[in-house]
Tab-separated table of C-alpha atoms and ligand atoms in Angstrom:
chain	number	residue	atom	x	y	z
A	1	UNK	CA	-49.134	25.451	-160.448
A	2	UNK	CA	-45.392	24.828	-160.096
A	3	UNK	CA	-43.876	26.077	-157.479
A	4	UNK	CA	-40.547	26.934	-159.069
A	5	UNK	CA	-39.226	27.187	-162.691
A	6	UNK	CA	-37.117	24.983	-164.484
A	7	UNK	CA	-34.288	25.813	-167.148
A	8	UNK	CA	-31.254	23.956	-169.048
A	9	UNK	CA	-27.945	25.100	-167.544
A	10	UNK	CA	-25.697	23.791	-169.565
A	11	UNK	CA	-25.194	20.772	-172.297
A	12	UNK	CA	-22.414	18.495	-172.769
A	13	UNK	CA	-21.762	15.814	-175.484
A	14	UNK	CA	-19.566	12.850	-176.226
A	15	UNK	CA	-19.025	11.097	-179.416
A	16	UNK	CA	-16.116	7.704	-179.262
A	17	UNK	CA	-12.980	7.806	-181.448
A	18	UNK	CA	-13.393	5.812	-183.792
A	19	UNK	CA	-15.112	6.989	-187.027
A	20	UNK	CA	-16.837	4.238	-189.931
A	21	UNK	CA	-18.150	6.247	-193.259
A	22	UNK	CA	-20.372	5.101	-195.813
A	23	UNK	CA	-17.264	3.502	-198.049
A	24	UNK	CA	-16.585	1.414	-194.533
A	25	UNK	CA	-19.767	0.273	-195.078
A	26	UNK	CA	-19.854	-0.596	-198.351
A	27	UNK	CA	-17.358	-3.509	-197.260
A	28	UNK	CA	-20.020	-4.772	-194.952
A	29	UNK	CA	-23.271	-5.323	-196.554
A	30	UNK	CA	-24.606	-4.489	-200.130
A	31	UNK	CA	-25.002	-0.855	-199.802
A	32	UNK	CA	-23.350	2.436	-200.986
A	33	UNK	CA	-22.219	5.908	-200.092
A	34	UNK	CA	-24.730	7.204	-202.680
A	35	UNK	CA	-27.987	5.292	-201.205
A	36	UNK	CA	-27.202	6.117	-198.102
A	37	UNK	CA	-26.551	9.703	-198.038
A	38	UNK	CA	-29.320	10.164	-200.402
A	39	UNK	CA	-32.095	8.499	-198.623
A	40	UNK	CA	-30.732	9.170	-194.844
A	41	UNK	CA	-28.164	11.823	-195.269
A	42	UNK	CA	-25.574	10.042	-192.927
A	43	UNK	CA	-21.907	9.871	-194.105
A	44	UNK	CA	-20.107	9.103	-190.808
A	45	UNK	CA	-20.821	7.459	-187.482
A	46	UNK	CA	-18.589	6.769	-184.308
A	47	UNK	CA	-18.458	3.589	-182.671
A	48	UNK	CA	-17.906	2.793	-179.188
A	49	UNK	CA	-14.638	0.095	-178.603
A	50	UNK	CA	-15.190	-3.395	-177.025
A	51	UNK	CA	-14.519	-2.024	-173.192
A	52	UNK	CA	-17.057	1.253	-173.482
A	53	UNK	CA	-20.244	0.937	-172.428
A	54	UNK	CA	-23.279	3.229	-172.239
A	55	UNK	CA	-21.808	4.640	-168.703
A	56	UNK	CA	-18.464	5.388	-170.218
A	57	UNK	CA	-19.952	7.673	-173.114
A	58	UNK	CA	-22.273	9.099	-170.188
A	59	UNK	CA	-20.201	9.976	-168.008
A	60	UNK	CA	-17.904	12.139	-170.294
A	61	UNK	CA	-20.773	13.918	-171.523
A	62	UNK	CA	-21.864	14.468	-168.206
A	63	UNK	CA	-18.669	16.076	-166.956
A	64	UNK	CA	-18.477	18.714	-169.934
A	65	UNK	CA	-21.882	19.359	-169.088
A	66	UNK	CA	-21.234	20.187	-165.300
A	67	UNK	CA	-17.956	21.912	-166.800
A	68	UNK	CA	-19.767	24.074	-168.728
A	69	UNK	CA	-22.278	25.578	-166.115
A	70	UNK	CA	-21.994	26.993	-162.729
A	71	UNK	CA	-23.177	24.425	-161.011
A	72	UNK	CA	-21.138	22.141	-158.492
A	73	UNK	CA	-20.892	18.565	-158.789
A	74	UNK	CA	-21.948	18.423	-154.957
A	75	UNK	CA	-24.912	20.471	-156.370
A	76	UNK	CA	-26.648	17.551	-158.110
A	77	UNK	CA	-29.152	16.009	-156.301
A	78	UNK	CA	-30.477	13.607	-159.094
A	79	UNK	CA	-29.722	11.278	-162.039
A	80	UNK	CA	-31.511	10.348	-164.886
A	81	UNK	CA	-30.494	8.047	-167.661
A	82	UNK	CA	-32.299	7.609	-171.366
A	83	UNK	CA	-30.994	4.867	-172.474
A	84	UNK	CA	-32.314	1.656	-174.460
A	85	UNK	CA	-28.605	-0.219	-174.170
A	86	UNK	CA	-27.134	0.781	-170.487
A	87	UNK	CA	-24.300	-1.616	-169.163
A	88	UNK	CA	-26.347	-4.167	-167.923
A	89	UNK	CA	-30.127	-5.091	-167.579
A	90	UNK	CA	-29.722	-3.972	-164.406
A	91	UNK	CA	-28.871	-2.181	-162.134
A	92	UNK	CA	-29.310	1.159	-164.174
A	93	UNK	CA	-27.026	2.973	-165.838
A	94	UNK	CA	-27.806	6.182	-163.562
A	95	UNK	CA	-26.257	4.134	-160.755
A	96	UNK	CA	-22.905	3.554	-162.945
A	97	UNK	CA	-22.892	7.135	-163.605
A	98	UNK	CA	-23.211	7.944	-159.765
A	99	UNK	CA	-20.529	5.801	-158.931
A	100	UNK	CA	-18.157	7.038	-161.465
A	101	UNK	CA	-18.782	10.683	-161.049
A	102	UNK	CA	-18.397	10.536	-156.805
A	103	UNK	CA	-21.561	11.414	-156.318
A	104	UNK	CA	-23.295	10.095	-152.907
A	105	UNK	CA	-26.897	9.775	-151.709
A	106	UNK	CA	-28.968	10.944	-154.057
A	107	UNK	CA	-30.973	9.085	-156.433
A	108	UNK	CA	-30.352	7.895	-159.916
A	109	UNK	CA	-32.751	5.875	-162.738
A	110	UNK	CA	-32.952	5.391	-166.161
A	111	UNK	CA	-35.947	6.030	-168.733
A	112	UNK	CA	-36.580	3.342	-171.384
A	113	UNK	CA	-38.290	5.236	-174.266
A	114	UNK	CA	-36.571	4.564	-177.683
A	115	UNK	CA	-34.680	7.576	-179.184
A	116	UNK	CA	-37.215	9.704	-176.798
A	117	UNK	CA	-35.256	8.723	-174.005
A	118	UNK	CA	-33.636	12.110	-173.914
A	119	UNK	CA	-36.569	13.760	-174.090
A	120	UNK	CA	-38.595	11.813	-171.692
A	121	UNK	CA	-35.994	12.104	-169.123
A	122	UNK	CA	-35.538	15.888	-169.582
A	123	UNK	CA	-39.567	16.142	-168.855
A	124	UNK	CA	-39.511	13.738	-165.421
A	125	UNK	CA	-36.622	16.738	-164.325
A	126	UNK	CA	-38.489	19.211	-165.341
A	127	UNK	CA	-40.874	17.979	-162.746
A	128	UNK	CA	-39.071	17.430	-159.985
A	129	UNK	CA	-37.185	20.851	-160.453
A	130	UNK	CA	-40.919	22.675	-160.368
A	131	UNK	CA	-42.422	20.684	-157.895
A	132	UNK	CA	-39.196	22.062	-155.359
A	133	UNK	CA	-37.805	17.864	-155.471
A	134	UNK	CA	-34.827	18.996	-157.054
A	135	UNK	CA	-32.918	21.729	-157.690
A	136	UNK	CA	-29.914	20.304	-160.118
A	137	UNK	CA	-31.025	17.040	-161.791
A	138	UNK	CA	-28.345	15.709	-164.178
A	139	UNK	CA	-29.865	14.435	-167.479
A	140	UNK	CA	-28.555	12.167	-169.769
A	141	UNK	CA	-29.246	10.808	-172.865
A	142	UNK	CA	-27.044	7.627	-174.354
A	143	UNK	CA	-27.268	5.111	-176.490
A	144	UNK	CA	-24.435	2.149	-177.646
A	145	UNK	CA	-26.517	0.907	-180.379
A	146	UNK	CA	-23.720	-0.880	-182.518
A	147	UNK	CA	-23.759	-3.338	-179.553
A	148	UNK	CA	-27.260	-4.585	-180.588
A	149	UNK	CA	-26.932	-3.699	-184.389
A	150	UNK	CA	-27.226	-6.841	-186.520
A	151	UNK	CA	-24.691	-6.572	-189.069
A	152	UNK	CA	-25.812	-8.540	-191.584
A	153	UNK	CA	-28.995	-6.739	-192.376
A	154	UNK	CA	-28.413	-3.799	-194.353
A	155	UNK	CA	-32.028	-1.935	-193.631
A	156	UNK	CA	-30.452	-1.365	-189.936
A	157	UNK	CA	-26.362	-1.722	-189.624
A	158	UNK	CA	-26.076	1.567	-191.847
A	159	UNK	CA	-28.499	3.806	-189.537
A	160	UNK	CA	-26.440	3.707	-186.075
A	161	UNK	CA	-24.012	5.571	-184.348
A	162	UNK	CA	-23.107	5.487	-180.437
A	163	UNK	CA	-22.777	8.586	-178.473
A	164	UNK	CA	-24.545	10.418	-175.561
A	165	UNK	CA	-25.440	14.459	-174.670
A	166	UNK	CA	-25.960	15.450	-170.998
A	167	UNK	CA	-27.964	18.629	-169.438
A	168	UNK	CA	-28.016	20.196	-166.011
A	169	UNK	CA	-31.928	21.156	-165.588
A	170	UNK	CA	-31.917	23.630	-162.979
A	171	UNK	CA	-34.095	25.606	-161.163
A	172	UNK	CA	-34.653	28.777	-162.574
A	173	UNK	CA	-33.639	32.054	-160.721
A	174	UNK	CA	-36.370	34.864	-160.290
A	175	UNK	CA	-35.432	37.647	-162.961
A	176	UNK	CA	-33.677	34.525	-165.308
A	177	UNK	CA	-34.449	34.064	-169.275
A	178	UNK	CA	-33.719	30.607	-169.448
A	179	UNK	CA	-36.671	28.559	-168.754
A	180	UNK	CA	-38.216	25.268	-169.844
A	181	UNK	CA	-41.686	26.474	-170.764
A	182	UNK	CA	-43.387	23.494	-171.195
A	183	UNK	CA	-43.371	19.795	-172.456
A	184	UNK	CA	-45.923	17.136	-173.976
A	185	UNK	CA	-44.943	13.144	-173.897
A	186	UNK	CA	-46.881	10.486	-175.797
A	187	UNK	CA	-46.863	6.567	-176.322
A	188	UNK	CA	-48.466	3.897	-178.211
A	189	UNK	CA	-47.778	0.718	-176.813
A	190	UNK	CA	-50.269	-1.119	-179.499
A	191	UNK	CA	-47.098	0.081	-182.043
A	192	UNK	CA	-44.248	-1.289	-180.378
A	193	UNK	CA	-43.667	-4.268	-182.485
A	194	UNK	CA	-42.724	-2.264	-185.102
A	195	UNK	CA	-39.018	-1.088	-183.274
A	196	UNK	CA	-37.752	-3.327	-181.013
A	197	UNK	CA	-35.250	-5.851	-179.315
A	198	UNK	CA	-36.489	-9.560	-179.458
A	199	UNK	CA	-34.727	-11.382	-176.423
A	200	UNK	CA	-32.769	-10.513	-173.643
A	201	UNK	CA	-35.626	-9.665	-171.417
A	202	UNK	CA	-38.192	-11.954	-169.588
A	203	UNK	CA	-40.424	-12.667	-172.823
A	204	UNK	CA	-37.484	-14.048	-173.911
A	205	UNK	CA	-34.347	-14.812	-171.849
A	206	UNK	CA	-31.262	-15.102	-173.506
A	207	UNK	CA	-30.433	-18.668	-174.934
A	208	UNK	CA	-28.087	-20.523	-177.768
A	209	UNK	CA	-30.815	-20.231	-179.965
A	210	UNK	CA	-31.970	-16.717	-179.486
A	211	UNK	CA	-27.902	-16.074	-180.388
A	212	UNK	CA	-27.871	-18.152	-182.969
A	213	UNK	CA	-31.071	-16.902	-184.487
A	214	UNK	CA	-29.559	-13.037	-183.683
A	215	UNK	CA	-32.879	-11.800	-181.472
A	216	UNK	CA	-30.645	-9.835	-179.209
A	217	UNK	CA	-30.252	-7.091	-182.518
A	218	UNK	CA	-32.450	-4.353	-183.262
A	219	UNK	CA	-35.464	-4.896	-185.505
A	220	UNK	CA	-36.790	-2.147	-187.399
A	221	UNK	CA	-40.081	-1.791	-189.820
A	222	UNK	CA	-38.402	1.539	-191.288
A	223	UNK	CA	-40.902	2.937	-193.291
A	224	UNK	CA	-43.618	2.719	-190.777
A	225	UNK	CA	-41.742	4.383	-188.110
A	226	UNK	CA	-40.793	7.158	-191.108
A	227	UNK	CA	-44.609	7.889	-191.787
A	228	UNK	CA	-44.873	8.270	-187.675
A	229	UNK	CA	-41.695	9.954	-187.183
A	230	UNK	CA	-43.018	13.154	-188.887
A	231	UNK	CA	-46.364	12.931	-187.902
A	232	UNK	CA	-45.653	12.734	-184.369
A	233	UNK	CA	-42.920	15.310	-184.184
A	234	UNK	CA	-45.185	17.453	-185.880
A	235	UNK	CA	-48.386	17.170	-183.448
A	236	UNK	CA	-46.823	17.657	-180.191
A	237	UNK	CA	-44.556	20.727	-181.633
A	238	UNK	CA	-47.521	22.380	-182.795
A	239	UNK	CA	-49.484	21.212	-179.803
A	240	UNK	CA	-46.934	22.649	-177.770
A	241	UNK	CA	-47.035	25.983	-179.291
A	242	UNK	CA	-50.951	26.324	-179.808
A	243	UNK	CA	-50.981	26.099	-176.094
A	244	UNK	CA	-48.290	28.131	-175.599
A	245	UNK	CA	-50.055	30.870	-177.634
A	246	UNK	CA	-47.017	31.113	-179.752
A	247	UNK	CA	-46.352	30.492	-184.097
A	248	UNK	CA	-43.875	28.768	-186.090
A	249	UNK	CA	-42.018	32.554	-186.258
A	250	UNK	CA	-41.660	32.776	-182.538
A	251	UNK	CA	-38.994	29.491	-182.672
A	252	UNK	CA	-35.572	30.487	-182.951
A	253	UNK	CA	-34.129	26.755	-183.463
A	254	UNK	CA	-35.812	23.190	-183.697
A	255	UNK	CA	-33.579	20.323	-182.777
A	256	UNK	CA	-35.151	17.701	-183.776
A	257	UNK	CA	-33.962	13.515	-183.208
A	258	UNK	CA	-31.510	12.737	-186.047
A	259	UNK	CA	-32.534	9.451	-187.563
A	260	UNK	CA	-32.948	10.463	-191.193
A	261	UNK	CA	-32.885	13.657	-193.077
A	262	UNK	CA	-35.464	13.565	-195.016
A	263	UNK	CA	-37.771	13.070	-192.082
A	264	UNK	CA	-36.194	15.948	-190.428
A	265	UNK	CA	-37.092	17.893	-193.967
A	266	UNK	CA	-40.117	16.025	-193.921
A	267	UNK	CA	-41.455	17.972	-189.991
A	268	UNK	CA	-39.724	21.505	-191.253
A	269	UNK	CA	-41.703	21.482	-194.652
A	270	UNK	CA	-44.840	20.409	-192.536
A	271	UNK	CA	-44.384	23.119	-189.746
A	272	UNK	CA	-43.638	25.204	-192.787
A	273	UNK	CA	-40.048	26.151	-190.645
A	274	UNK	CA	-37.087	27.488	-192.913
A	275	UNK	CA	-33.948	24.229	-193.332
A	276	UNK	CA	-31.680	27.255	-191.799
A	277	UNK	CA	-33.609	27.110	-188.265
A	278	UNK	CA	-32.768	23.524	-187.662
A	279	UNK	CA	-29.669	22.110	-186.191
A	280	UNK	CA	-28.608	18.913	-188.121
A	281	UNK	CA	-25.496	16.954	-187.539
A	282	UNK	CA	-26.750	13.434	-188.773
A	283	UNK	CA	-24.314	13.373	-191.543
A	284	UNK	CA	-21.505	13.086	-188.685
A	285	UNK	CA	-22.902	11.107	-186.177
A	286	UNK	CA	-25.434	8.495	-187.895
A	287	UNK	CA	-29.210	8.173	-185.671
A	288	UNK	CA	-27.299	7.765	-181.895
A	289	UNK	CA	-30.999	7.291	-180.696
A	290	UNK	CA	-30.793	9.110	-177.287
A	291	UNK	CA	-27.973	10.493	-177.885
A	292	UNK	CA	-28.607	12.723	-180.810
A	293	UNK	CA	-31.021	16.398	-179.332
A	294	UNK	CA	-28.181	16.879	-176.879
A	295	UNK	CA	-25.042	15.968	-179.050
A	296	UNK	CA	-27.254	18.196	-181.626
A	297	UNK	CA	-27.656	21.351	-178.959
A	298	UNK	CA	-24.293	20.958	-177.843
A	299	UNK	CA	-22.387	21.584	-180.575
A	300	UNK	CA	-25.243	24.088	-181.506
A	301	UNK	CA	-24.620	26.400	-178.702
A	302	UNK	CA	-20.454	25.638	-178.310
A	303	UNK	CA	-20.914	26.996	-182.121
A	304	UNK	CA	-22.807	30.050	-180.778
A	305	UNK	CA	-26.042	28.931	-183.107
A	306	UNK	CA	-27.857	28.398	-180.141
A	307	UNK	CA	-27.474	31.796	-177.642
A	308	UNK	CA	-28.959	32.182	-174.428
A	309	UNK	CA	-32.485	33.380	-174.443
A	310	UNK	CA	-32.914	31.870	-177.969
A	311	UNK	CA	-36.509	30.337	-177.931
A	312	UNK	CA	-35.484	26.365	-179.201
A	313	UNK	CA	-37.824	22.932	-179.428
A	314	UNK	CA	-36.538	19.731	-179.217
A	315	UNK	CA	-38.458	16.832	-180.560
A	316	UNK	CA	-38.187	13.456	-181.173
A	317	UNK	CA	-40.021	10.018	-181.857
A	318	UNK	CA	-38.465	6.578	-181.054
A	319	UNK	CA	-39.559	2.422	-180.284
A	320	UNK	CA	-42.449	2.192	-177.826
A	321	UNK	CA	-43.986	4.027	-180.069
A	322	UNK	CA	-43.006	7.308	-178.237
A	323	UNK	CA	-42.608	10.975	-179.012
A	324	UNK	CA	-42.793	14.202	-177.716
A	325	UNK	CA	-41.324	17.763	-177.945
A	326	UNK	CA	-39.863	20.518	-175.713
A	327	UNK	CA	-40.315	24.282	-175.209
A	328	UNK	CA	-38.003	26.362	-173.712
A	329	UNK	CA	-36.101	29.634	-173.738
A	330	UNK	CA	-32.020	28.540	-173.816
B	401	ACO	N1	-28.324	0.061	-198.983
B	401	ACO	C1	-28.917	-0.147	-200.145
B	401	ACO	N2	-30.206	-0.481	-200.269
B	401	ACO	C2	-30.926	-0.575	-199.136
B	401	ACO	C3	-30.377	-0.364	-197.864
B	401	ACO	C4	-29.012	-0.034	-197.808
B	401	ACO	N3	-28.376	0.190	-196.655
B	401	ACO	N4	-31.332	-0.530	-196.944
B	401	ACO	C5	-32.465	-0.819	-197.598
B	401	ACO	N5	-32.226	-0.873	-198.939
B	401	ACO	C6	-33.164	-1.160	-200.016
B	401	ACO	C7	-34.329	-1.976	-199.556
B	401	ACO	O1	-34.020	-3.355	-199.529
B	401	ACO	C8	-35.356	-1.662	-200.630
B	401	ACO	O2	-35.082	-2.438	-201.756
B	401	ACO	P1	-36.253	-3.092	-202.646
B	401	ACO	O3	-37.051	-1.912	-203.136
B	401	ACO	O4	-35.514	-3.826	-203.695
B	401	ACO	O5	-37.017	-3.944	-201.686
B	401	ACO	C9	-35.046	-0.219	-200.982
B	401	ACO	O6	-33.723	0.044	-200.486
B	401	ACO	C10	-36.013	0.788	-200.363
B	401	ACO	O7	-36.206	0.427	-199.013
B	401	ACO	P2	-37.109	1.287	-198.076
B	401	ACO	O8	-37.162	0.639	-196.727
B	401	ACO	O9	-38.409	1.580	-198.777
B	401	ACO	O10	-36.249	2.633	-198.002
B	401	ACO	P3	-36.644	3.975	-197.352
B	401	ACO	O11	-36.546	5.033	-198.357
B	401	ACO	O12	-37.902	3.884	-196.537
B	401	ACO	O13	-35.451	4.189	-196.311
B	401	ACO	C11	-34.988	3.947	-193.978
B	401	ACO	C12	-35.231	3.230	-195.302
B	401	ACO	C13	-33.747	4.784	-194.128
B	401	ACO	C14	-34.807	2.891	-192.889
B	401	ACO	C15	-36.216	4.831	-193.650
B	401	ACO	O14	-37.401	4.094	-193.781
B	401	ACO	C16	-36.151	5.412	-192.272
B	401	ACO	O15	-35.306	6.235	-191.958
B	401	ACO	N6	-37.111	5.027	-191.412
B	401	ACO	C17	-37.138	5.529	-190.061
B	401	ACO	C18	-36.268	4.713	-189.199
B	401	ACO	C19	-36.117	5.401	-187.887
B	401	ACO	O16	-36.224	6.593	-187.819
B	401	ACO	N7	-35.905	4.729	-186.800
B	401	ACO	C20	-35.871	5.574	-185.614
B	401	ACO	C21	-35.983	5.055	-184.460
B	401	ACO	S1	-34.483	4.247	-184.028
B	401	ACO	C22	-34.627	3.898	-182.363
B	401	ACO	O17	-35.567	4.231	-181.689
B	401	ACO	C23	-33.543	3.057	-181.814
């Protein structure tokens, strides 16, 4: 039994300036505006200049986040990344974060888990918020994936955006609405070949020939992460709610990870969930792994879409294979 509820304070977001449509695109690789809003429903993406890094993005999120709630930045007493492309292989991106915020002795990690970085690292908070470990855990979710996009192969270049969303999980007051009512996390390592970075890491250090042969880029088998994506999404929300003794009707808003549309269309047809009760912004933002359920809430709730005590799930699916999905009351 937890000891102590959890809930989401606040959410912050952070996009970079500059902005590359699908017509930018079209002078890259053999593609167009029509195939790719059509089959993905992107239009736009931002991309992070040659000096940002993952921190950078994270740490702006982060502060509208803490801007936006009640809670001091002396308050936090933890950090925790998602993030698949932090500043360096080490040490984590939590600790850039720290340093650039101010904040001093308390501790601060990342979580590798694809685009269910976010998610994953929202769930470890949750836990130390119940358990009484923590009472203000700042969670962020990030991703600078146009630094490991290969540009030349037009499956993958078109998909990604960079960006990052932030959260303040807190712990809950007695008498409060808001409350993270529960959370289910999955992986299936015997999958993870089909989403994933070749070299860089100890399987395969960086060399002239890993460069040359462009290993250090993302490598994608699209369509069967797509069949996945929707299954997955689809058995831990209903999971979730079977559990939680509650129905489709009970969920105010879904936000789901934004990598394509149709698979977004694809888990609202299956959880038979009306288009109008999920937030989508992928046309503006491209799939910013990580990044996309809290840039998604963000401008959800700064919209007023999202309203406190609205009952909203977040789920995504991402390299690992990972997925998983949240309940909570906003
Ligand atoms: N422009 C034009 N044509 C293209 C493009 C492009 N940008 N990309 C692929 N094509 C072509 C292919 O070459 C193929 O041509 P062919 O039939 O002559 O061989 C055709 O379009 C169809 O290709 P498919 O791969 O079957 O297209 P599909 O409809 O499956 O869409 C997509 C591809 C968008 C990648 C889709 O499979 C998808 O979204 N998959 C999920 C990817 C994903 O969600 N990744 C998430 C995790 S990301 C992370 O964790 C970092």
């Amino acid at each position: 039994m937890p000891l102590y509820n959890a809930k989401f304070s606040s959410f912050g977001s952070f996009a970079p300036k500059k902005v590359v449509n699908n017509f930018d695109m079209e002078k890259l690789v053999e593609t167009s505006d029509e195939w790719i809003r059509t089959r993905t429903g992107m239009f736009e993406r931002h991309y992070a200049s040659a000096e940002e890094a993952a921190s950078d993005l994270a740490v702006h999120a982060a502060t509208n986040a803490i801007e936006a709630s009640s809670v001091k930045y002396k308050d936090i007493d933890l950090i925790i990344v998602g993030t698949v492309t932090g500043d360096h292989p080490f040490p984590s991106t939590g600790c850039m974060v720290q340093k650039k915020l101010g904040l001093k002795n308390i501790p601060a990690f990342d979580v590798s888990a694809g685009c269910t970085g976010f998610v994953y690292a929202v769930e470890v908070a949750r836990n130390f918020v119940e358990s009484g470990n923590a009472q203000n855990v700042l969670v962020i979710g990030v991703d600078v994936l146009t630094k490991i996009t290969n540009w030349n192969d037009r499956n993958t270049c078109v998909l990604f955006g960079d960006g990052a969303g932030a959260t303040i999980v807190s712990r809950a007051g007695k008498g409060d609405i808001s409350r993270i009512i529960d959370a289910l996390i999955f992986a299936d390592g015997s999958q993870s070949d089909l989403l994933y970075q070749a070299a860089g890491g100890s399987r395969m250090p960086a060399s002239h020939e890993t460069v040359d042969k462009n290993l250090h880029t993302v490598y994608m088998e699209g369509n069967k992460i797509y069949k996945n994506a929707i299954r997955s999404m689809f058995a831990s929300t209903e999971e979730l709610l079977r559990r939680n003794k509650l129905e489709v009707k009970d969920i105010d808003w879904v936000v789901p990870h934004q990598a394509n549309l149709r698979i977004i269309e694809g888990l609202a047809e299956k959880l038979h969930l009306p288009m109008s009760k999920v937030i989508v912004n992928i046309e503006k933002y491209g799939n910013t792994s990580s990044g996309t359920i809290p840039l998604a809430a963000d401008e959800a709730i700064r919209s007023k879409k999202i309203r406190r005590g609205d009952m909203i799930v977040l789920t995504s699916f991402g390299a690992g294979l990972t997925w998983g999905s949240i309940l909570a009351r906003y």
